[in-house]
Short mmCIF file of C-alpha atoms and ligand atoms in Angstrom, two decimals:
data_model
loop_
_atom_site.label_atom_id
_atom_site.label_comp_id
_atom_site.label_asym_id
_atom_site.label_seq_id
_atom_site.Cartn_x
_atom_site.Cartn_y
_atom_site.Cartn_z
CA UNK A 1 172.66 -51.09 -2.32
CA UNK A 2 170.40 -48.16 -1.40
CA UNK A 3 170.50 -44.83 -3.24
CA UNK A 4 168.86 -41.93 -1.44
CA UNK A 5 167.82 -39.41 -4.09
CA UNK A 6 165.53 -36.51 -4.86
CA UNK A 7 163.92 -36.22 -8.30
CA UNK A 8 166.13 -34.54 -10.94
CA UNK A 9 168.68 -33.58 -8.28
CA UNK A 10 172.40 -34.27 -8.61
CA UNK A 11 171.72 -37.78 -7.29
CA UNK A 12 170.42 -38.62 -10.78
CA UNK A 13 174.05 -39.02 -11.87
CA UNK A 14 174.39 -42.04 -9.58
CA UNK A 15 171.13 -43.49 -10.89
CA UNK A 16 172.54 -43.19 -14.42
CA UNK A 17 175.78 -44.87 -13.32
CA UNK A 18 173.86 -47.74 -11.67
CA UNK A 19 171.73 -48.21 -14.81
CA UNK A 20 174.87 -48.22 -16.95
CA UNK A 21 176.34 -50.89 -14.68
CA UNK A 22 173.15 -52.94 -14.68
CA UNK A 23 173.39 -52.89 -10.87
CA UNK A 24 170.60 -53.89 -8.51
CA UNK A 25 169.66 -51.04 -6.17
CA UNK A 26 166.84 -49.68 -4.04
CA UNK A 27 165.97 -46.08 -4.94
CA UNK A 28 164.75 -44.27 -1.84
CA UNK A 29 163.20 -40.86 -2.49
CA UNK A 30 163.93 -38.11 0.00
CA UNK A 31 161.55 -35.18 0.40
CA UNK A 32 164.15 -32.46 0.48
CA UNK A 33 162.39 -29.74 2.55
CA UNK A 34 161.33 -32.11 5.33
CA UNK A 35 164.26 -34.56 4.99
CA UNK A 36 161.80 -37.43 5.10
CA UNK A 37 162.36 -40.76 3.35
CA UNK A 38 159.05 -41.14 1.52
CA UNK A 39 158.96 -44.94 1.59
CA UNK A 40 158.72 -45.24 5.38
CA UNK A 41 158.47 -41.68 6.72
CA UNK A 42 161.83 -41.97 8.49
CA UNK A 43 164.20 -39.06 9.10
CA UNK A 44 166.84 -39.00 6.35
CA UNK A 45 169.22 -37.14 8.70
CA UNK A 46 169.58 -40.37 10.67
CA UNK A 47 171.35 -41.72 7.56
CA UNK A 48 173.15 -38.53 6.47
CA UNK A 49 173.20 -35.84 9.17
CA UNK A 50 173.59 -33.01 6.64
CA UNK A 51 170.57 -34.25 4.71
CA UNK A 52 172.06 -34.10 1.21
CA UNK A 53 171.52 -36.46 -1.68
CA UNK A 54 173.08 -38.50 -3.14
CA UNK A 55 173.73 -40.80 -0.22
CA UNK A 56 174.57 -44.42 -0.96
CA UNK A 57 174.44 -47.38 1.39
CA UNK A 58 176.64 -50.13 0.03
CA UNK A 59 175.79 -53.82 0.17
CA UNK A 60 178.22 -54.01 3.10
CA UNK A 61 176.23 -51.32 4.94
CA UNK A 62 178.70 -48.44 4.55
CA UNK A 63 177.12 -45.02 4.07
CA UNK A 64 178.83 -42.89 1.41
CA UNK A 65 178.21 -39.24 0.63
CA UNK A 66 179.41 -36.69 -1.97
CA UNK A 67 178.82 -37.09 -5.69
CA UNK A 68 182.48 -37.34 -6.64
CA UNK A 69 183.14 -40.11 -4.12
CA UNK A 70 179.93 -42.06 -4.78
CA UNK A 71 180.36 -41.95 -8.55
CA UNK A 72 183.93 -43.22 -8.34
CA UNK A 73 182.79 -45.91 -5.92
CA UNK A 74 180.16 -47.13 -8.42
CA UNK A 75 182.74 -47.07 -11.23
CA UNK A 76 185.18 -49.14 -9.12
CA UNK A 77 182.49 -51.48 -7.83
CA UNK A 78 181.40 -52.38 -11.39
CA UNK A 79 184.64 -52.34 -13.41
CA UNK A 80 183.07 -54.23 -16.32
CA UNK A 81 180.90 -51.17 -17.00
CA UNK A 82 183.99 -49.02 -17.82
CA UNK A 83 182.45 -46.04 -16.08
CA UNK A 84 185.80 -45.03 -14.64
CA UNK A 85 189.40 -45.21 -15.79
CA UNK A 86 192.54 -47.06 -14.87
CA UNK A 87 194.75 -45.53 -12.20
CA UNK A 88 197.28 -42.90 -13.22
CA UNK A 89 196.79 -39.75 -15.23
CA UNK A 90 193.42 -40.86 -16.67
CA UNK A 91 192.09 -41.31 -13.14
CA UNK A 92 193.41 -37.88 -12.25
CA UNK A 93 191.56 -36.37 -15.24
CA UNK A 94 188.37 -38.11 -14.16
CA UNK A 95 188.81 -36.72 -10.67
CA UNK A 96 189.53 -33.29 -12.16
CA UNK A 97 186.22 -33.29 -14.07
CA UNK A 98 184.19 -34.56 -11.12
CA UNK A 99 185.61 -31.77 -8.95
CA UNK A 100 185.07 -29.13 -11.64
CA UNK A 101 181.44 -30.15 -12.17
CA UNK A 102 180.79 -30.36 -8.41
CA UNK A 103 182.34 -27.03 -7.47
CA UNK A 104 182.39 -24.69 -10.46
CA UNK A 105 179.10 -25.75 -12.08
CA UNK A 106 176.88 -27.51 -9.54
CA UNK A 107 177.55 -25.38 -6.46
CA UNK A 108 179.16 -22.30 -8.00
CA UNK A 109 176.71 -21.61 -10.81
CA UNK A 110 173.54 -23.68 -10.77
CA UNK A 111 172.55 -23.88 -7.10
CA UNK A 112 172.48 -20.10 -6.48
CA UNK A 113 170.47 -19.62 -9.69
CA UNK A 114 168.06 -22.51 -8.98
CA UNK A 115 167.49 -21.94 -5.27
CA UNK A 116 164.20 -20.11 -4.76
CA UNK A 117 165.50 -18.70 -1.47
CA UNK A 118 168.69 -17.31 -2.97
CA UNK A 119 168.58 -13.48 -3.12
CA UNK A 120 168.65 -11.80 -6.55
CA UNK A 121 172.10 -10.39 -5.73
CA UNK A 122 173.46 -13.92 -5.18
CA UNK A 123 171.97 -15.11 -8.46
CA UNK A 124 173.45 -12.14 -10.31
CA UNK A 125 176.84 -12.66 -8.67
CA UNK A 126 176.91 -16.39 -9.48
CA UNK A 127 176.05 -15.65 -13.12
CA UNK A 128 178.62 -12.88 -13.43
CA UNK A 129 181.37 -14.90 -11.80
CA UNK A 130 180.72 -18.40 -13.04
CA UNK A 131 178.83 -18.35 -16.34
CA UNK A 132 182.20 -18.32 -18.13
CA UNK A 133 182.81 -21.83 -16.75
CA UNK A 134 180.41 -22.98 -19.47
CA UNK A 135 182.63 -21.30 -22.10
CA UNK A 136 185.45 -23.48 -20.83
CA UNK A 137 183.36 -26.66 -21.23
CA UNK A 138 182.14 -25.45 -24.63
CA UNK A 139 185.70 -25.09 -25.95
CA UNK A 140 186.81 -28.36 -24.39
CA UNK A 141 183.95 -30.34 -25.96
CA UNK A 142 184.72 -29.19 -29.50
CA UNK A 143 185.28 -32.37 -31.52
CA UNK A 144 184.80 -34.62 -28.48
CA UNK A 145 182.06 -37.12 -27.77
CA UNK A 146 182.68 -37.42 -24.02
CA UNK A 147 184.70 -35.64 -21.33
CA UNK A 148 187.31 -38.42 -21.45
CA UNK A 149 187.88 -40.91 -24.25
CA UNK A 150 184.78 -42.95 -23.34
CA UNK A 151 181.55 -42.45 -21.35
CA UNK A 152 182.36 -42.13 -17.65
CA UNK A 153 180.63 -41.13 -14.44
CA UNK A 154 181.82 -37.57 -15.15
CA UNK A 155 179.50 -37.49 -18.19
CA UNK A 156 176.65 -38.81 -16.03
CA UNK A 157 177.27 -35.90 -13.63
CA UNK A 158 177.66 -33.24 -16.33
CA UNK A 159 174.44 -34.24 -18.10
CA UNK A 160 172.59 -34.20 -14.77
CA UNK A 161 173.75 -30.65 -14.06
CA UNK A 162 173.16 -29.37 -17.59
CA UNK A 163 169.66 -30.84 -17.44
CA UNK A 164 168.88 -28.09 -14.90
CA UNK A 165 169.08 -25.46 -17.66
CA UNK A 166 165.42 -26.27 -18.33
CA UNK A 167 164.70 -24.51 -15.00
CA UNK A 168 167.34 -21.76 -15.19
CA UNK A 169 166.20 -19.34 -17.94
CA UNK A 170 169.17 -16.98 -17.52
CA UNK A 171 171.41 -19.89 -18.60
CA UNK A 172 170.41 -20.40 -22.23
CA UNK A 173 172.02 -23.58 -23.47
CA UNK A 174 171.74 -22.42 -27.10
CA UNK A 175 174.66 -20.05 -26.39
CA UNK A 176 177.00 -23.05 -26.09
CA UNK A 177 176.37 -25.18 -29.24
CA UNK A 178 178.97 -27.88 -28.51
CA UNK A 179 177.62 -28.32 -25.00
CA UNK A 180 174.03 -28.32 -26.26
CA UNK A 181 174.87 -30.96 -28.89
CA UNK A 182 176.66 -33.08 -26.23
CA UNK A 183 173.64 -32.81 -23.91
CA UNK A 184 171.11 -33.63 -26.66
CA UNK A 185 173.23 -36.59 -27.79
CA UNK A 186 173.74 -38.03 -24.32
CA UNK A 187 170.06 -37.62 -23.46
CA UNK A 188 169.43 -40.30 -26.10
CA UNK A 189 171.63 -42.76 -24.23
CA UNK A 190 169.29 -45.43 -22.79
CA UNK A 191 170.48 -45.08 -19.16
CA UNK A 192 170.08 -41.30 -19.27
CA UNK A 193 166.77 -41.29 -21.17
CA UNK A 194 165.36 -43.77 -18.63
CA UNK A 195 166.65 -41.83 -15.61
CA UNK A 196 165.30 -38.49 -16.86
CA UNK A 197 161.90 -39.95 -17.78
CA UNK A 198 161.50 -41.67 -14.41
CA UNK A 199 162.74 -38.76 -12.33
CA UNK A 200 160.70 -36.23 -14.29
CA UNK A 201 157.58 -38.22 -13.39
CA UNK A 202 158.62 -38.25 -9.73
CA UNK A 203 159.42 -34.53 -9.90
CA UNK A 204 155.93 -33.74 -11.17
CA UNK A 205 154.41 -35.86 -8.39
CA UNK A 206 156.57 -34.01 -5.86
CA UNK A 207 155.39 -30.62 -7.18
CA UNK A 208 151.76 -31.77 -6.98
CA UNK A 209 152.25 -32.92 -3.37
CA UNK A 210 153.73 -29.54 -2.43
CA UNK A 211 150.89 -27.68 -4.12
CA UNK A 212 148.29 -29.79 -2.31
CA UNK A 213 150.02 -29.22 1.02
CA UNK A 214 150.32 -25.42 0.57
N1 GSH B 301 178.62 -31.62 -1.87
C1 GSH B 301 177.48 -32.45 -2.11
C2 GSH B 301 176.32 -31.60 -2.56
C3 GSH B 301 175.07 -32.40 -2.80
C4 GSH B 301 173.85 -31.49 -3.00
O1 GSH B 301 173.97 -30.28 -3.12
N2 GSH B 301 172.68 -32.12 -3.05
C5 GSH B 301 171.46 -31.35 -3.19
C6 GSH B 301 170.63 -31.83 -4.38
S1 GSH B 301 171.41 -31.43 -5.92
C7 GSH B 301 170.62 -31.51 -1.94
O2 GSH B 301 170.55 -32.59 -1.39
N3 GSH B 301 170.00 -30.42 -1.49
C8 GSH B 301 169.15 -30.42 -0.35
C9 GSH B 301 169.50 -29.32 0.62
O3 GSH B 301 170.31 -28.44 0.28
O4 GSH B 301 168.93 -29.34 1.72
C10 GSH B 301 177.80 -33.51 -3.16
O5 GSH B 301 178.59 -33.23 -4.08
O6 GSH B 301 177.26 -34.62 -3.10
#
């Protein structure tokens, strides 16, 4: 299995899921601006024409894209890890959270605020329109350990997205104490601690490369 990723990007959720599952995988770093696979200098767009991570190549050679799909694939592929749920309403709830995180938080709130090229007006609009989505998560998490009744790939995705608050000063996590406590708690989880530590190191190396090339 090959996971194409960029350091600390949303692809980290799949890394967490693979660590949770104890799965063997090759982690192939993509330089996002140039869409180059660092290991061999190849063009990532030959694998995924829209050049987005995560992209997963399965052991059977199928190429999968989109966080929600890849995360559910990993959960199904390694059922003993209990990263997903049984079919029925629990599966629907899992799907609901993956879609919410992917659309309302990841793309609706964080990307416009994080993107250096996004105009100030877009950042302000995203904050005005979508910051309240965090109030929703805050209320939901009251008295809960996880999004569902056990750790799932949705938690791996939520922690990955909330981890970006370290680079989005207008989104002060301290304003949402239940969410902050959830994030701090899950960051101690071995799979998440390992993924953040490794990808933070790669992120710093990536920043140094960019600085040297500028
Ligand atoms: N809809 C996609 C979005 C994935 C996405 O936005 N990936 C970002 C990293 S968090 C990326 O690859 N950005 C590079 C780019 O925009 O060129 C999914 O859910 O997988």
